Coordinates of C-alpha atoms in Angstrom, one line a residue:
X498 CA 14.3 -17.5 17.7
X499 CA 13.3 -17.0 14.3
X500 CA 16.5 -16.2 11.9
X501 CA 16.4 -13.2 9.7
X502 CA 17.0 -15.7 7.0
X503 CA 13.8 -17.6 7.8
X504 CA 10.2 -16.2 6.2
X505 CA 8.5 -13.7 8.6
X506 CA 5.5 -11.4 8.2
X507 CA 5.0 -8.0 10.0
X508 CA 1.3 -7.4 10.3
X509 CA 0.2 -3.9 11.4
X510 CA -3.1 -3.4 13.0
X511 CA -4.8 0.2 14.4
X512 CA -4.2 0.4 18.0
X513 CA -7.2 2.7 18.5
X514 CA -9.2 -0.5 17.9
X515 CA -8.0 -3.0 20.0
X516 CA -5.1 -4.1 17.6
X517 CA -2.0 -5.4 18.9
X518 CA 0.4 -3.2 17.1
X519 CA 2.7 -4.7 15.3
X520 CA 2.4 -8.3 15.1
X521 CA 5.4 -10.7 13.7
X522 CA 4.4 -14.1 12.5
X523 CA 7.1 -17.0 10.7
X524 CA 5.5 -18.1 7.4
X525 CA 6.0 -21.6 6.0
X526 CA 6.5 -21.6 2.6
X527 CA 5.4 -24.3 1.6
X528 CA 1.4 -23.8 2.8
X529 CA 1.7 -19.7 3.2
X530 CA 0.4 -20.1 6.8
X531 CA 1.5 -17.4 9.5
X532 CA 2.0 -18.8 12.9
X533 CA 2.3 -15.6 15.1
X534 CA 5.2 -15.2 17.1
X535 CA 4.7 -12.0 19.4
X536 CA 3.3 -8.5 19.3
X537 CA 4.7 -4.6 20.0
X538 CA 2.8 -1.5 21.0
X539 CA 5.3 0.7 20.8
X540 CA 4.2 3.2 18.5
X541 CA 0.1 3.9 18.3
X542 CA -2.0 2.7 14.6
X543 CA 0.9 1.3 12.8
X544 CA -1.4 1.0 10.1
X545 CA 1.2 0.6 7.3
X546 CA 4.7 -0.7 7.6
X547 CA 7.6 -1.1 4.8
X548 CA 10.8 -3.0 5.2
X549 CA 14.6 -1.9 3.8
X550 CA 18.7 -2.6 4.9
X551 CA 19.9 -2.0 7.6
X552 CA 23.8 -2.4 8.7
X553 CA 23.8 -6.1 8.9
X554 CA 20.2 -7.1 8.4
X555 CA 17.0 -6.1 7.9
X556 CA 15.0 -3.1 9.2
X557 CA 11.2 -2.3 9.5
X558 CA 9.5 1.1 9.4
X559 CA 6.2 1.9 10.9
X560 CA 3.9 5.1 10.5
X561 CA 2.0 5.8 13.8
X562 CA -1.7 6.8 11.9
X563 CA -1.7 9.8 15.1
X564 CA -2.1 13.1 15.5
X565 CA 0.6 14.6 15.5
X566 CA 2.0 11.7 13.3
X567 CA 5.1 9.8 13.7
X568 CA 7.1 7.4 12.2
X569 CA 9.1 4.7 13.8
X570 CA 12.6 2.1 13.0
X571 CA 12.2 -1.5 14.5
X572 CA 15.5 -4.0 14.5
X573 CA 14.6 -7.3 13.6
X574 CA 17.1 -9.3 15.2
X575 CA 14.7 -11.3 18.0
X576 CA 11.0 -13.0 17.5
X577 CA 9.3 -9.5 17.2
X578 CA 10.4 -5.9 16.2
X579 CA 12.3 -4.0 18.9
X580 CA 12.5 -0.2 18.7
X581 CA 15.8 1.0 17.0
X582 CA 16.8 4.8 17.8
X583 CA 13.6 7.5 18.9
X584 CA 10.7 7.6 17.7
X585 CA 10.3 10.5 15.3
X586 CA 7.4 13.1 14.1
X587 CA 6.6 13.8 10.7
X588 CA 5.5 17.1 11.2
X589 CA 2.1 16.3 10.2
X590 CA -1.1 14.3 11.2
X591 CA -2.3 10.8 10.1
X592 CA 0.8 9.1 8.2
X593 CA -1.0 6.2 6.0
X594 CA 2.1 5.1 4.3
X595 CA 5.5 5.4 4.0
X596 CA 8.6 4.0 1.4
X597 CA 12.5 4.1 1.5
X598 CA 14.0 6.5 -1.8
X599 CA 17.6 8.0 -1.6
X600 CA 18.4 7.1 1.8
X601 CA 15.5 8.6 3.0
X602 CA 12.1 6.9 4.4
X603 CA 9.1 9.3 2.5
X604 CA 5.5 9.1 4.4
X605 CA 2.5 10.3 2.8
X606 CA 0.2 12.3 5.5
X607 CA -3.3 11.9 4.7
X608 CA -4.8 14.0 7.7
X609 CA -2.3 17.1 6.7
X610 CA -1.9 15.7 2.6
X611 CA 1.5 16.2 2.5
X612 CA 4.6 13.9 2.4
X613 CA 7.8 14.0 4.8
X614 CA 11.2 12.8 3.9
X615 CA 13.2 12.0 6.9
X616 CA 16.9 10.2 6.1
X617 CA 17.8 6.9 7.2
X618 CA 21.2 6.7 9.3
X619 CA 23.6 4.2 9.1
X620 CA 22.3 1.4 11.4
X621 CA 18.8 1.7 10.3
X622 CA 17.2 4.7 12.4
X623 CA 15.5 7.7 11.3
X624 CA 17.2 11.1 11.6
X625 CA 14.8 14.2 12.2
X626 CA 12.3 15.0 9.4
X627 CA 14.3 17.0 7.1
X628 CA 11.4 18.2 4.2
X629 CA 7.7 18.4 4.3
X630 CA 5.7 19.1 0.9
X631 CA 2.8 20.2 0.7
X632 CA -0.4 19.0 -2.0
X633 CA -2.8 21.7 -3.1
X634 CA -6.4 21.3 -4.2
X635 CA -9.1 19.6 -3.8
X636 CA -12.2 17.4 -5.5
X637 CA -16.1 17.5 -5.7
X638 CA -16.9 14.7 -3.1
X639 CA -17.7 17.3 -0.3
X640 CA -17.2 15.0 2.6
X641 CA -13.8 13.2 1.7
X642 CA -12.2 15.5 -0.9
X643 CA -12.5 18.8 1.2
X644 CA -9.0 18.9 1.1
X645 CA -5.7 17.2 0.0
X646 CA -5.0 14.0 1.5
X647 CA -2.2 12.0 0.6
X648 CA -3.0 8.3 1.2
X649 CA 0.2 6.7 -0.2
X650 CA 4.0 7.3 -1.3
X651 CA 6.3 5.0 -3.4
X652 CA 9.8 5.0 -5.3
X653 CA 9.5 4.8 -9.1
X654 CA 11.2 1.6 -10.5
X655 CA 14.3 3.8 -11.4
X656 CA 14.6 4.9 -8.0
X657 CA 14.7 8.7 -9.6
X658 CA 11.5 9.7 -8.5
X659 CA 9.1 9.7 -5.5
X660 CA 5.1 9.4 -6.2
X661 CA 2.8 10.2 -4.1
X662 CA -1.5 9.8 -4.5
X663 CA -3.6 11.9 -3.1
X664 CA -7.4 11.0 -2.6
X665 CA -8.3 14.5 -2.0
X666 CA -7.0 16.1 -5.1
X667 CA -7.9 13.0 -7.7
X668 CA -4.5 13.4 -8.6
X669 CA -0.6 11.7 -8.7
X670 CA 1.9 13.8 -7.7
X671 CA 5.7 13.4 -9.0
X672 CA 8.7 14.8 -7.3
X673 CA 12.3 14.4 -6.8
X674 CA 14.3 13.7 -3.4
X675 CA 17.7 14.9 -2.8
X676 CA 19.5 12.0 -1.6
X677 CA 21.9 14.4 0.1
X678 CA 19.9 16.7 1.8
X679 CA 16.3 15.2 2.1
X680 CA 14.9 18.2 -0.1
X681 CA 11.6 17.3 -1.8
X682 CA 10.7 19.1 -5.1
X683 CA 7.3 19.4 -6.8
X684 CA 8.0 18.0 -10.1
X685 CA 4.8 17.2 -12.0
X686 CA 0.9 16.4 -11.3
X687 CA -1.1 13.8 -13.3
X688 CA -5.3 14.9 -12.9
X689 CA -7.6 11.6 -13.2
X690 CA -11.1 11.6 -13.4
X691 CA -12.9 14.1 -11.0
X692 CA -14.5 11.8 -7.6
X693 CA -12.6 8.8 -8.7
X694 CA -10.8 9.4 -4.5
X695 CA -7.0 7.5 -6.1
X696 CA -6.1 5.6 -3.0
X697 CA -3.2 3.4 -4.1
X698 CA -0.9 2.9 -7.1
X699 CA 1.7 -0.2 -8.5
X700 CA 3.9 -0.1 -11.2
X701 CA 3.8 -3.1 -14.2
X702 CA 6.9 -5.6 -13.8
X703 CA 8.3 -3.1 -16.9
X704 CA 8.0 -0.2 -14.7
X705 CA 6.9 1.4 -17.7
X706 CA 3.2 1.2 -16.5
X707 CA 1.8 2.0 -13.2
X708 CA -2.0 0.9 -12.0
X709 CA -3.7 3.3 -10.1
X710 CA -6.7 2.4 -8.0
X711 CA -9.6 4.5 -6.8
X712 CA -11.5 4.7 -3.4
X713 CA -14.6 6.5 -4.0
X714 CA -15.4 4.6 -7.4
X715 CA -14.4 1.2 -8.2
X716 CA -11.8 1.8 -11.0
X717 CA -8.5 1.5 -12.3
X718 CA -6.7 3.6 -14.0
X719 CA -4.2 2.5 -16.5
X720 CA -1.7 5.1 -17.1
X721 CA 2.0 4.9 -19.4
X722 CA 5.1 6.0 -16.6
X723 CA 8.1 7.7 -18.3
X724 CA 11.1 7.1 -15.6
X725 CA 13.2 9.3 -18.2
X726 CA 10.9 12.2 -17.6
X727 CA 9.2 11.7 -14.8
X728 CA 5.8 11.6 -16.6
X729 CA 2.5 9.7 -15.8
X730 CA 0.0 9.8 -18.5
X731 CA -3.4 8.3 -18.2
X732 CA -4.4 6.0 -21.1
X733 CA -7.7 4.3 -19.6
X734 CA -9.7 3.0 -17.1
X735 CA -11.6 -0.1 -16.3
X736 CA -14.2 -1.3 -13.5
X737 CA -12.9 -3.5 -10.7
X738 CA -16.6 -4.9 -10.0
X739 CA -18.9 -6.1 -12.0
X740 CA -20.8 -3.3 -12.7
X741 CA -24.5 -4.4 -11.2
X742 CA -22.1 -4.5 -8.2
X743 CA -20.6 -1.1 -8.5
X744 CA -23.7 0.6 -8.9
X745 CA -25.6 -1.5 -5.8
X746 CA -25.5 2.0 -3.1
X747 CA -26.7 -0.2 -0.2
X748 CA -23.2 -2.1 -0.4
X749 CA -20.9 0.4 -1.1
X750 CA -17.4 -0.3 -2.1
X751 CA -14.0 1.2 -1.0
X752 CA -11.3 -0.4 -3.0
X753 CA -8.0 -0.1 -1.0
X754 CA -5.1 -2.0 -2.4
X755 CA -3.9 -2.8 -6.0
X756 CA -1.1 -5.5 -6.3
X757 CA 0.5 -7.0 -10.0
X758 CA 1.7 -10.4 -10.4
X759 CA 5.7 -10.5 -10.4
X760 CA 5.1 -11.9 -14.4
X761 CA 2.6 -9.0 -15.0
X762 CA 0.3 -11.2 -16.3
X763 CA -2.5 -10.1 -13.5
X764 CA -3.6 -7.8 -11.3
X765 CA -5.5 -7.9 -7.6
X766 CA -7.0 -5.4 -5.7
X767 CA -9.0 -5.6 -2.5
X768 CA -12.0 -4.5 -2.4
X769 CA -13.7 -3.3 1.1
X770 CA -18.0 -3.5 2.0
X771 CA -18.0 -5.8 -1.4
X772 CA -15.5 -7.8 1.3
X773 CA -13.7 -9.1 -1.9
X774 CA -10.8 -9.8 -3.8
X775 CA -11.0 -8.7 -7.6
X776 CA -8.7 -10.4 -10.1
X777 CA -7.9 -8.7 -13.6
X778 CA -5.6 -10.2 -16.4
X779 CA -3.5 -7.6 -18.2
X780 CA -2.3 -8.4 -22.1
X781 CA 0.9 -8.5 -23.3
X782 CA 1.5 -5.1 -23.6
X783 CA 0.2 -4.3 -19.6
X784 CA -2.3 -1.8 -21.4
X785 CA -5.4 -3.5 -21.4
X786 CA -6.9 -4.5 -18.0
X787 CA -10.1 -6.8 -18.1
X788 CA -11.7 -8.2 -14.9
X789 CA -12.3 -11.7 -15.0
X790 CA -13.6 -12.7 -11.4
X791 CA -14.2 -11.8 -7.5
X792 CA -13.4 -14.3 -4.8
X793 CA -14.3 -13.6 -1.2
X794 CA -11.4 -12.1 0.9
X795 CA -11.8 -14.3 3.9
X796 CA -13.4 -11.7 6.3
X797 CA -14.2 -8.1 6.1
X798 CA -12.9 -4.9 5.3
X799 CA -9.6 -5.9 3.5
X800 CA -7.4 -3.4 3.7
X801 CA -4.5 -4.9 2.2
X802 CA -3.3 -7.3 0.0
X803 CA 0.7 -8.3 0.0
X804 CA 1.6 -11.1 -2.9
X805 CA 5.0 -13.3 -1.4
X806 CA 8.0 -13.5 -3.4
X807 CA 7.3 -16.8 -5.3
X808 CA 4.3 -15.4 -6.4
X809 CA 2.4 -18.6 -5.2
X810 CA 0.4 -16.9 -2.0
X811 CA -1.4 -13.8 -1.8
X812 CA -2.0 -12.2 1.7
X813 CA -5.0 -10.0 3.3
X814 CA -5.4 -8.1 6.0
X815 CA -9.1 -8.2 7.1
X816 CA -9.5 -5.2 9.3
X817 CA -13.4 -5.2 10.4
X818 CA -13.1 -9.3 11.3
X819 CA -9.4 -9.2 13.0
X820 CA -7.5 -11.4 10.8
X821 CA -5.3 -12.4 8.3
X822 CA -6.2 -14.3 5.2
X823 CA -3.7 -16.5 2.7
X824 CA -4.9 -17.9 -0.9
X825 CA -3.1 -20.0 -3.4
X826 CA -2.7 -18.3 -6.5
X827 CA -3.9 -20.3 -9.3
X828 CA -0.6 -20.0 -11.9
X829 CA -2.7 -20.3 -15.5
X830 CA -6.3 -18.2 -14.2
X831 CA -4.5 -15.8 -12.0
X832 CA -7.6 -16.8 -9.2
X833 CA -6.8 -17.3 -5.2
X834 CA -8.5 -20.0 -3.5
X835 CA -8.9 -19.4 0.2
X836 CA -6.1 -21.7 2.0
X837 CA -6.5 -20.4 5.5
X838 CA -6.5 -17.4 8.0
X839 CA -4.8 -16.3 11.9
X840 CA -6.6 -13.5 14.1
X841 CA -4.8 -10.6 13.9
X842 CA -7.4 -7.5 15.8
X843 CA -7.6 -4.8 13.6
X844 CA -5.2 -5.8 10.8
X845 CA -4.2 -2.9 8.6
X846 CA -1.3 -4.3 6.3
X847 CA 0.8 -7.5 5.9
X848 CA 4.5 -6.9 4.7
X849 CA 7.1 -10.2 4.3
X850 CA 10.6 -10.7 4.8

């Protein structure tokens, strides 16, 4: 058995397409290789997972990518996740993501483009759904933006706030979470640039910054975050591909994650059908973004990329080629270099513990 003290990855897959659920793996630290330990099925599409306390250890959360969508607690006390209290509905279809904020777990709904706050009990478990909110609007890609559809949901560094993208309205939206009742309340709405689909968002090491990253065009867009206020203001953007690669139709690229290094010196983000990994360096200030290369991400379709604690290894989850990728972050160029890879059907997100 592998000790709770002992680095582990969590590695969620889509069910729907012959993945294995959730799959634990131990990681050595020292080489950032996975060695899979065991699988779980027992929630369908756990396509993104996120890990927080629980009475005397660690829990994990799962979102089940369903219709109706649900939302699931795992104990972590054996070699993979066991199911800890019932399963529980969102009150919505297709969770994508999901955070812990004010002893709730928050899941953004990207078939319904809404967000659920349901409260965390005392060992760990979920409690019924106690809010659902609701995003309005909608963009001018016809065939993706019909509609809102909230494709992730995160705690602001100050823990005040809950921030939630939505791909469907080209928009942030900000609210607040009573800790004490699980109400969410609309609080404020940052518009970026019409078609740009913003798919994921991470804050600068300051927390005074925040990196948002679109789907539909291959940009980020640099915006100032005022925890006092609760206010995101766009200041910029800047390509995440070259831009002879951007504008190349017959290889169209979804970007899907954006990570920052724990120094916030750079900046990663995955980039699917370009099958690649772009890395940015960010000045002193976090402002200015500039790319500076693209490695390949070690298979196809990456839908996620997870940097470990150290900040040595960067991790991606290859969905389209089944597996799992680790690179060796190059400390003065901020560049990965392709250290190896595990099958993992259908990978949809890597988390560590």
């Amino acid at each position: 058995m592998i000790g709770n003290s002992a680095g582990r990855a969590f590695i969620g897959s889509f069910t729907s397409a012959g993945g294995r659920g959730i799959t634990a793996a131990a990681v050595d630290r020292d080489t950032g290789a996975l060695t899979v330990l065991g699988s779980t099925d027992a929630v369908p599409d756990p396509s993104f997972l996120a890990v927080g306390p629980q009475a005397g250890g660690t829990a994990l959360y799962a979102v089940g990518e369903s219709t109706p969508g649900v939302v699931a607690a795992f104990a972590l006390d054996g070699d993979v996740p066991a199911l800890l209290g019932p399963v529980r509905a969102v009150d919505a279809e297709a969770p994508t993501h999901l955070a812990l904020a004010a002893n709730h777990l928050v899941t953004a709904n990207y078939g319904s483009g809404s967000v659920t706050a349901l409260p965390v009990l005392a060992d760990g478990s979920l409690g019924a759904a106690s809010s659902v909110l609701r995003h309005e609007g909608s963009g001018p890609d016809a065939g993706r933006q019909e509609a809102p559809h909230a494709h992730q949901v995160l705690a602001d560094p100050s823990g005040n706030w809950v921030v939630s993208v939505d791909l469907g309205t080209d928009s942030v939206h900000v609210c607040a979470l009573d800790p004490a009742t699980g109400a969410l309340r609309p609080h404020g709405e940052t518009a970026l640039r019409p078609g740009t689909g913003p798919r994921h968002l991470a804050f600068h090491p300051s927390g005074s910054l925040a990196y948002v990253l679109g789907e539909l065009e291959p940009t980020l867009t640099v915006c100032r975050w005022d925890a006092a206020t609760g206010r995101l203001d766009v200041l910029g953007e800047t390509p995440v591909l070259p831009e002879r690669e951007a504008a190349d139709d017959a290889a169209r690229t979804y970007p899907s994650e954006v990570v920052v290094a724990h120094d916030g010196r750079f900046l990663w983000t995955a980039n699917r059908g370009h099958d690649s990994i772009s890395v940015l360096t960010l000045d002193e200030s976090g402002e200015q973004a500039a790319l500076v290369a693209t490695v390949g991400c070690g298979g196809r379709w990456p839908r996620d990329l997870t940097l470990d604690p150290s900040g040595q290894w960067l991790y991606a989850a290859n969905e389209r080629s089944g597996n799992v990728s680790w690179f060796a972050v190059d400390a003065g160029t901020g560049v990965p270099q392709h250290a190896g890879s595990v099958e993992v059907p259908a990978a949809s997100c890597v988390v560590l513990v």
